[in-house]
GROMACS .gro file of C-alpha atoms in nm:
model
  360
    1MET     CA    1   0.000   0.000   0.000
    2LEU     CA    2   0.133   0.341  -0.093
    3MET     CA    3  -0.128   0.561   0.072
    4ASN     CA    4  -0.131   0.372   0.399
    5ASN     CA    5  -0.498   0.405   0.501
    6GLY     CA    6  -0.606   0.051   0.416
    7LEU     CA    7  -0.861   0.166   0.158
    8ALA     CA    8  -0.928   0.113  -0.212
    9PHE     CA    9  -0.784  -0.232  -0.274
   10SER     CA   10  -1.022  -0.213  -0.569
   11PRO     CA   11  -1.148   0.106  -0.736
   12PRO     CA   12  -1.422   0.288  -0.542
   13MET     CA   13  -1.782   0.253  -0.660
   14GLY     CA   14  -2.063   0.492  -0.578
   15TRP     CA   15  -2.231   0.815  -0.685
   16ASN     CA   16  -2.138   1.183  -0.703
   17SER     CA   17  -2.373   1.480  -0.721
   18TRP     CA   18  -2.188   1.708  -0.964
   19ASN     CA   19  -2.250   1.574  -1.315
   20HIS     CA   20  -2.627   1.591  -1.288
   21PHE     CA   21  -2.702   1.840  -1.012
   22GLN     CA   22  -2.402   2.077  -0.994
   23CYS     CA   23  -2.487   2.318  -0.709
   24ASN     CA   24  -2.855   2.216  -0.683
   25ILE     CA   25  -2.809   1.985  -0.387
   26ASN     CA   26  -2.963   1.944  -0.042
   27GLU     CA   27  -2.996   1.685   0.230
   28THR     CA   28  -3.326   1.551   0.092
   29LEU     CA   29  -3.159   1.471  -0.242
   30ILE     CA   30  -2.868   1.298  -0.070
   31LYS     CA   31  -3.102   1.089   0.147
   32GLN     CA   32  -3.321   0.996  -0.150
   33THR     CA   33  -3.012   0.900  -0.349
   34ALA     CA   34  -2.895   0.675  -0.065
   35ASP     CA   35  -3.242   0.522  -0.054
   36ALA     CA   36  -3.234   0.462  -0.431
   37MET     CA   37  -2.884   0.314  -0.419
   38ALA     CA   38  -3.000   0.063  -0.160
   39SER     CA   39  -3.348  -0.017  -0.297
   40SER     CA   40  -3.242  -0.046  -0.663
   41GLY     CA   41  -2.991  -0.318  -0.585
   42LEU     CA   42  -2.691  -0.111  -0.699
   43SER     CA   43  -2.540  -0.112  -0.350
   44ALA     CA   44  -2.549  -0.493  -0.360
   45ARG     CA   45  -2.343  -0.475  -0.681
   46GLY     CA   46  -2.071  -0.281  -0.496
   47TYR     CA   47  -2.174   0.086  -0.523
   48LYS     CA   48  -2.115   0.217  -0.170
   49TYR     CA   49  -2.011   0.584  -0.175
   50ILE     CA   50  -2.267   0.869  -0.179
   51ASN     CA   51  -2.047   1.168  -0.254
   52ILE     CA   52  -2.151   1.530  -0.206
   53ASP     CA   53  -1.961   1.758  -0.446
   54ASP     CA   54  -1.919   2.139  -0.438
   55CYS     CA   55  -2.169   2.389  -0.287
   56TRP     CA   56  -2.256   2.211   0.039
   57GLY     CA   57  -2.112   2.476   0.274
   58GLU     CA   58  -2.163   2.834   0.386
   59LEU     CA   59  -1.942   3.102   0.231
   60THR     CA   60  -1.766   3.176   0.560
   61ARG     CA   61  -1.626   2.965   0.842
   62ASP     CA   62  -1.766   2.989   1.195
   63ALA     CA   63  -1.603   3.184   1.480
   64GLN     CA   64  -1.370   2.890   1.550
   65GLY     CA   65  -1.266   2.870   1.186
   66ASN     CA   66  -1.462   2.553   1.110
   67LEU     CA   67  -1.639   2.474   0.785
   68VAL     CA   68  -2.018   2.496   0.824
   69ALA     CA   69  -2.287   2.315   0.625
   70LYS     CA   70  -2.515   2.548   0.432
   71ALA     CA   71  -2.818   2.595   0.660
   72SER     CA   72  -3.066   2.636   0.374
   73ALA     CA   73  -2.963   2.310   0.206
   74PHE     CA   74  -2.836   2.092   0.490
   75PRO     CA   75  -3.028   2.217   0.797
   76SER     CA   76  -2.973   1.892   0.991
   77GLY     CA   77  -2.596   1.913   0.941
   78ILE     CA   78  -2.358   1.670   0.778
   79LYS     CA   79  -2.314   1.440   1.078
   80VAL     CA   80  -2.685   1.355   1.085
   81LEU     CA   81  -2.674   1.297   0.709
   82ALA     CA   82  -2.370   1.070   0.745
   83ASP     CA   83  -2.551   0.870   1.012
   84TYR     CA   84  -2.847   0.826   0.774
   85VAL     CA   85  -2.626   0.716   0.483
   86HIS     CA   86  -2.437   0.476   0.710
   87SER     CA   87  -2.768   0.327   0.828
   88LYS     CA   88  -2.824   0.216   0.467
   89GLY     CA   89  -2.493   0.030   0.464
   90LEU     CA   90  -2.337   0.305   0.253
   91LYS     CA   91  -2.055   0.558   0.293
   92LEU     CA   92  -2.066   0.938   0.269
   93GLY     CA   93  -1.818   1.147   0.072
   94ILE     CA   94  -1.764   1.521   0.075
   95TYR     CA   95  -1.574   1.784  -0.124
   96SER     CA   96  -1.319   2.052  -0.057
   97ASP     CA   97  -1.046   2.236  -0.245
   98ALA     CA   98  -0.670   2.283  -0.212
   99GLY     CA   99  -0.715   2.657  -0.254
  100THR     CA  100  -0.874   2.962  -0.093
  101PHE     CA  101  -1.220   2.888  -0.239
  102THR     CA  102  -1.389   2.589  -0.399
  103CYS     CA  103  -1.446   2.598  -0.774
  104SER     CA  104  -1.803   2.733  -0.739
  105GLN     CA  105  -1.673   3.019  -0.519
  106THR     CA  106  -1.967   2.950  -0.286
  107MET     CA  107  -1.758   2.818   0.005
  108PRO     CA  108  -1.404   2.835   0.144
  109GLY     CA  109  -1.129   2.598   0.038
  110SER     CA  110  -0.912   2.408   0.283
  111LEU     CA  111  -0.573   2.560   0.196
  112GLY     CA  112  -0.410   2.647   0.529
  113HIS     CA  113  -0.690   2.469   0.721
  114GLU     CA  114  -0.600   2.111   0.635
  115GLU     CA  115  -0.568   1.969   0.989
  116GLN     CA  116  -0.879   2.148   1.113
  117ASP     CA  117  -1.094   2.046   0.817
  118ALA     CA  118  -0.976   1.686   0.821
  119LYS     CA  119  -1.072   1.662   1.188
  120THR     CA  120  -1.410   1.819   1.108
  121PHE     CA  121  -1.473   1.565   0.832
  122ALA     CA  122  -1.371   1.279   1.061
  123SER     CA  123  -1.599   1.406   1.340
  124TRP     CA  124  -1.891   1.408   1.095
  125GLY     CA  125  -1.824   1.047   0.989
  126ILE     CA  126  -1.702   1.127   0.638
  127ASP     CA  127  -1.556   0.836   0.439
  128TYR     CA  128  -1.427   1.001   0.119
  129LEU     CA  129  -1.283   1.340   0.027
  130LYS     CA  130  -1.270   1.478  -0.325
  131TYR     CA  131  -1.009   1.754  -0.315
  132ASP     CA  132  -1.023   2.005  -0.602
  133ASN     CA  133  -0.766   2.252  -0.737
  134CYS     CA  134  -0.930   2.595  -0.788
  135PHE     CA  135  -0.803   2.927  -0.646
  136ASN     CA  136  -0.477   2.754  -0.561
  137THR     CA  137  -0.254   3.066  -0.529
  138GLY     CA  138  -0.024   2.931  -0.801
  139THR     CA  139   0.149   2.688  -0.566
  140SER     CA  140   0.234   2.343  -0.702
  141PRO     CA  141  -0.014   2.068  -0.615
  142LYS     CA  142   0.289   1.867  -0.501
  143GLU     CA  143   0.311   2.111  -0.209
  144ARG     CA  144  -0.060   2.152  -0.136
  145TYR     CA  145  -0.199   1.798  -0.163
  146PRO     CA  146   0.043   1.616   0.072
  147LYS     CA  147  -0.071   1.844   0.357
  148MET     CA  148  -0.430   1.722   0.330
  149SER     CA  149  -0.311   1.364   0.288
  150GLU     CA  150  -0.121   1.385   0.616
  151ALA     CA  151  -0.413   1.561   0.785
  152LEU     CA  152  -0.651   1.284   0.682
  153LEU     CA  153  -0.414   1.018   0.810
  154ASN     CA  154  -0.399   1.206   1.143
  155SER     CA  155  -0.775   1.262   1.163
  156GLY     CA  156  -0.856   0.941   1.348
  157ARG     CA  157  -1.076   0.809   1.067
  158SER     CA  158  -1.001   0.618   0.746
  159ILE     CA  159  -1.101   0.859   0.467
  160PHE     CA  160  -1.053   0.782   0.097
  161PHE     CA  161  -0.845   1.064  -0.056
  162SER     CA  162  -0.938   1.158  -0.412
  163LEU     CA  163  -0.702   1.415  -0.564
  164CYS     CA  164  -0.858   1.635  -0.830
  165GLU     CA  165  -0.578   1.847  -0.976
  166TRP     CA  166  -0.698   1.772  -1.333
  167GLY     CA  167  -0.381   1.588  -1.436
  168GLN     CA  168  -0.187   1.913  -1.456
  169GLU     CA  169   0.142   1.794  -1.308
  170ASP     CA  170   0.115   1.428  -1.412
  171PRO     CA  171  -0.014   1.312  -1.074
  172ALA     CA  172   0.011   0.945  -1.168
  173THR     CA  173   0.386   0.985  -1.118
  174TRP     CA  174   0.362   1.112  -0.759
  175ALA     CA  175   0.009   1.098  -0.615
  176GLY     CA  176   0.012   0.726  -0.538
  177TYR     CA  177   0.222   0.806  -0.233
  178ILE     CA  178  -0.036   1.042  -0.087
  179GLY     CA  179  -0.379   0.950  -0.226
  180ASN     CA  180  -0.612   0.669  -0.327
  181SER     CA  181  -0.701   0.815  -0.667
  182TRP     CA  182  -0.602   1.110  -0.882
  183ARG     CA  183  -0.773   1.279  -1.172
  184THR     CA  184  -0.573   1.237  -1.491
  185THR     CA  185  -0.788   1.473  -1.698
  186GLY     CA  186  -1.008   1.781  -1.700
  187ASP     CA  187  -1.382   1.750  -1.637
  188ILE     CA  188  -1.586   1.507  -1.844
  189GLN     CA  189  -1.883   1.630  -2.048
  190ASP     CA  190  -2.185   1.420  -2.141
  191ASN     CA  191  -2.088   1.365  -2.503
  192TRP     CA  192  -1.896   1.116  -2.718
  193LYS     CA  193  -1.604   1.345  -2.802
  194SER     CA  194  -1.533   1.433  -2.440
  195MET     CA  195  -1.561   1.073  -2.324
  196THR     CA  196  -1.328   0.933  -2.591
  197THR     CA  197  -1.073   1.213  -2.548
  198ILE     CA  198  -1.060   1.154  -2.173
  199ALA     CA  199  -1.028   0.778  -2.221
  200ASP     CA  200  -0.721   0.839  -2.439
  201GLN     CA  201  -0.566   1.086  -2.194
  202ASN     CA  202  -0.614   0.846  -1.904
  203ASP     CA  203  -0.466   0.554  -2.096
  204ARG     CA  204  -0.117   0.711  -2.088
  205TRP     CA  205  -0.090   0.642  -1.716
  206ALA     CA  206  -0.213   0.281  -1.704
  207SER     CA  207   0.107   0.139  -1.557
  208TYR     CA  208   0.076   0.353  -1.242
  209ALA     CA  209  -0.256   0.208  -1.123
  210ARG     CA  210  -0.246  -0.053  -0.849
  211PRO     CA  211  -0.448  -0.165  -0.547
  212GLY     CA  212  -0.482   0.134  -0.314
  213SER     CA  213  -0.420   0.399  -0.579
  214TRP     CA  214  -0.604   0.452  -0.907
  215ASN     CA  215  -0.611   0.672  -1.215
  216ASP     CA  216  -0.936   0.872  -1.224
  217PRO     CA  217  -1.069   0.981  -1.568
  218ASP     CA  218  -1.363   1.153  -1.395
  219MET     CA  219  -1.713   1.039  -1.309
  220LEU     CA  220  -1.959   0.844  -1.519
  221GLU     CA  221  -2.211   1.020  -1.743
  222VAL     CA  222  -2.420   0.705  -1.804
  223GLY     CA  223  -2.789   0.794  -1.779
  224ASN     CA  224  -2.758   1.171  -1.821
  225GLY     CA  225  -2.893   1.168  -2.176
  226GLY     CA  226  -2.613   1.312  -2.389
  227MET     CA  227  -2.499   0.984  -2.545
  228THR     CA  228  -2.668   0.680  -2.699
  229ARG     CA  229  -2.711   0.346  -2.525
  230GLU     CA  230  -2.416   0.200  -2.716
  231GLU     CA  231  -2.197   0.503  -2.642
  232TYR     CA  232  -2.280   0.469  -2.273
  233ARG     CA  233  -2.206   0.096  -2.291
  234SER     CA  234  -1.864   0.180  -2.436
  235HIS     CA  235  -1.811   0.448  -2.169
  236PHE     CA  236  -1.889   0.208  -1.885
  237SER     CA  237  -1.688  -0.078  -2.038
  238ILE     CA  238  -1.376   0.132  -2.092
  239TRP     CA  239  -1.395   0.283  -1.741
  240ALA     CA  240  -1.431  -0.068  -1.597
  241LEU     CA  241  -1.132  -0.203  -1.789
  242ALA     CA  242  -0.925   0.104  -1.699
  243LYS     CA  243  -0.979   0.029  -1.328
  244ALA     CA  244  -1.136   0.373  -1.295
  245PRO     CA  245  -1.350   0.471  -0.999
  246LEU     CA  246  -1.708   0.385  -1.099
  247LEU     CA  247  -1.891   0.690  -0.965
  248ILE     CA  248  -2.240   0.722  -1.110
  249GLY     CA  249  -2.329   1.076  -1.218
  250CYS     CA  250  -2.700   1.056  -1.302
  251ASP     CA  251  -3.019   1.096  -1.095
  252LEU     CA  252  -3.057   0.755  -0.931
  253ARG     CA  253  -3.411   0.838  -0.824
  254SER     CA  254  -3.538   0.840  -1.182
  255MET     CA  255  -3.294   0.623  -1.380
  256ASP     CA  256  -3.452   0.413  -1.650
  257LYS     CA  257  -3.419   0.038  -1.706
  258VAL     CA  258  -3.145   0.077  -1.970
  259THR     CA  259  -2.932   0.286  -1.734
  260PHE     CA  260  -2.975   0.038  -1.452
  261GLU     CA  261  -2.885  -0.255  -1.676
  262LEU     CA  262  -2.566  -0.082  -1.795
  263LEU     CA  263  -2.453   0.017  -1.445
  264SER     CA  264  -2.539  -0.314  -1.279
  265ASN     CA  265  -2.367  -0.563  -1.512
  266LYS     CA  266  -2.198  -0.799  -1.264
  267GLU     CA  267  -1.951  -0.937  -1.516
  268VAL     CA  268  -1.826  -0.594  -1.625
  269ILE     CA  269  -1.806  -0.475  -1.264
  270ALA     CA  270  -1.601  -0.787  -1.182
  271VAL     CA  271  -1.335  -0.678  -1.434
  272ASN     CA  272  -1.316  -0.337  -1.264
  273GLN     CA  273  -1.295  -0.490  -0.917
  274ASP     CA  274  -1.053  -0.772  -1.005
  275LYS     CA  275  -0.805  -0.823  -0.723
  276LEU     CA  276  -0.493  -0.798  -0.942
  277GLY     CA  277  -0.571  -0.430  -0.994
  278ILE     CA  278  -0.388  -0.402  -1.327
  279GLN     CA  279  -0.528  -0.129  -1.551
  280GLY     CA  280  -0.618  -0.231  -1.905
  281LYS     CA  281  -0.453  -0.032  -2.181
  282LYS     CA  282  -0.482   0.031  -2.550
  283VAL     CA  283  -0.311  -0.238  -2.744
  284LYS     CA  284  -0.580  -0.224  -2.905
  285LYS     CA  285  -0.720  -0.238  -2.540
  286ASP     CA  286  -0.686  -0.525  -2.301
  287GLY     CA  287  -0.597  -0.596  -1.943
  288PRO     CA  288  -0.482  -0.901  -1.745
  289LEU     CA  289  -0.704  -1.037  -1.471
  290SER     CA  290  -0.659  -1.280  -1.185
  291LYS     CA  291  -0.672  -1.655  -1.258
  292LYS     CA  292  -0.466  -1.592  -1.573
  293ARG     CA  293  -0.757  -1.444  -1.761
  294VAL     CA  294  -0.742  -1.151  -2.002
  295ALA     CA  295  -1.011  -0.886  -2.050
  296VAL     CA  296  -1.051  -0.748  -2.402
  297ILE     CA  297  -1.267  -0.473  -2.549
  298LEU     CA  298  -1.327  -0.443  -2.923
  299TRP     CA  299  -1.430  -0.078  -2.953
  300ASN     CA  300  -1.554   0.077  -3.277
  301ARG     CA  301  -1.490   0.451  -3.261
  302GLY     CA  302  -1.579   0.502  -3.626
  303SER     CA  303  -1.908   0.604  -3.784
  304LEU     CA  304  -1.964   0.278  -3.977
  305PRO     CA  305  -1.995  -0.085  -3.864
  306ALA     CA  306  -1.652  -0.252  -3.852
  307ASN     CA  307  -1.501  -0.596  -3.818
  308ILE     CA  308  -1.252  -0.576  -3.532
  309THR     CA  309  -0.996  -0.845  -3.455
  310ALA     CA  310  -0.781  -0.905  -3.149
  311ARG     CA  311  -0.491  -1.134  -3.241
  312TRP     CA  312  -0.344  -1.340  -2.963
  313GLU     CA  313   0.006  -1.194  -3.010
  314ASP     CA  314  -0.135  -0.842  -2.966
  315ILE     CA  315  -0.290  -0.920  -2.628
  316GLY     CA  316  -0.017  -1.124  -2.462
  317LEU     CA  317  -0.142  -1.475  -2.542
  318HIS     CA  318   0.067  -1.748  -2.702
  319SER     CA  319  -0.027  -1.799  -3.067
  320SER     CA  320  -0.122  -2.162  -2.995
  321ALA     CA  321  -0.354  -2.075  -2.706
  322ILE     CA  322  -0.711  -2.202  -2.715
  323VAL     CA  323  -0.951  -1.990  -2.512
  324ASN     CA  324  -1.309  -1.966  -2.400
  325ALA     CA  325  -1.430  -1.614  -2.471
  326ARG     CA  326  -1.697  -1.488  -2.235
  327ASP     CA  327  -1.908  -1.204  -2.381
  328LEU     CA  328  -1.976  -0.985  -2.077
  329TRP     CA  329  -2.270  -0.797  -2.228
  330ALA     CA  330  -2.441  -1.089  -2.403
  331HIS     CA  331  -2.364  -1.318  -2.106
  332SER     CA  332  -2.266  -1.598  -2.342
  333THR     CA  333  -1.947  -1.800  -2.399
  334HIS     CA  334  -1.768  -1.884  -2.724
  335SER     CA  335  -1.573  -2.206  -2.666
  336GLY     CA  336  -1.248  -2.319  -2.823
  337VAL     CA  337  -1.145  -1.992  -2.989
  338ARG     CA  338  -0.805  -2.007  -3.165
  339LYS     CA  339  -0.550  -1.745  -3.279
  340GLN     CA  340  -0.778  -1.442  -3.270
  341LEU     CA  341  -1.114  -1.303  -3.165
  342SER     CA  342  -1.319  -1.113  -3.422
  343ALA     CA  343  -1.656  -0.941  -3.412
  344LEU     CA  344  -1.867  -0.707  -3.621
  345VAL     CA  345  -1.915  -0.400  -3.402
  346ASP     CA  346  -2.167  -0.122  -3.462
  347PRO     CA  347  -2.054   0.245  -3.471
  348HIS     CA  348  -1.953   0.382  -3.129
  349ALA     CA  349  -2.032   0.042  -2.976
  350CYS     CA  350  -1.809  -0.220  -2.818
  351LYS     CA  351  -1.784  -0.589  -2.737
  352MET     CA  352  -1.625  -0.687  -2.406
  353TYR     CA  353  -1.483  -1.031  -2.329
  354THR     CA  354  -1.285  -1.220  -2.073
  355LEU     CA  355  -1.060  -1.486  -2.224
  356THR     CA  356  -0.977  -1.800  -2.025
  357LYS     CA  357  -0.714  -2.041  -2.156
  358ARG     CA  358  -0.821  -2.402  -2.213
  359LYS     CA  359  -0.600  -2.704  -2.207
  360ALA     CA  360  -0.519  -2.800  -2.567
   0.00000   0.00000   0.00000
């Protein structure tokens, strides 16, 4: 373990408020989201974190210098909310910033208040901190982020530390020593171009991911309406293979059946949560799994249907290998596949497989 807090042996799974709600959040929404996570069955699939993003606090600290929950939106306070979320078997995350203000400019950042704020979060029962990078006074994140890391470790509570410095100073090369995940990119948008661009940017850093510390290409947009079903399937599949945090970004209270089916695929989630913790990468795109299996995605990023082939030599298999190919979206198995795996893939769609070697 690099960040020695005993967390994140597999990538975190949960929900975050920002992609769908931005600043329009309150305690009722957070409670209803926790309810929906539990009642929908998503929590049973591994989604555990309910993460409050920006805009939860008052603009000024109290007389003792403590952060204060916004009275109009969180009148019961964060501790009561954490207790409610915990009662559902879930965990509560919160947001701050390694600067003088958060990105919305509606509340103070934690720069210079790291120890105090970490103790506040611990006293509230917080389980996860997303730590942003706005209004940062021009100081390197390599100076600002370790202070919060140390403060969290000294807070008396195990708190997942999610660095969000947008990949500016190649955090994959240094953040594994101080955090459990680090953003490798700018913010995702709910469209195909943004999603594919971010997938490519994140891919550069695949070799740095490992149990306890993960590359973070930003939260999921599945279910927000800006992409097609097949584009969302590709989005979810690539994030799973890349060992990215799987943080849902839609309104769980009103998600449709298609959204639920995409987000709840046990076989795809199992690739993300595989105990080896090795991030898949573009070969054409594969990743090793435990039990000597290999996960492969055939992804058509073009505008026409395409035959896509993964040859054994391209994905680390011996040319004589005979495999069973499990289709993780069709939930079917192709037995005795030799030399290569080919499929006709629709535009912007993908096929995802795990390959298990058979005895000859």
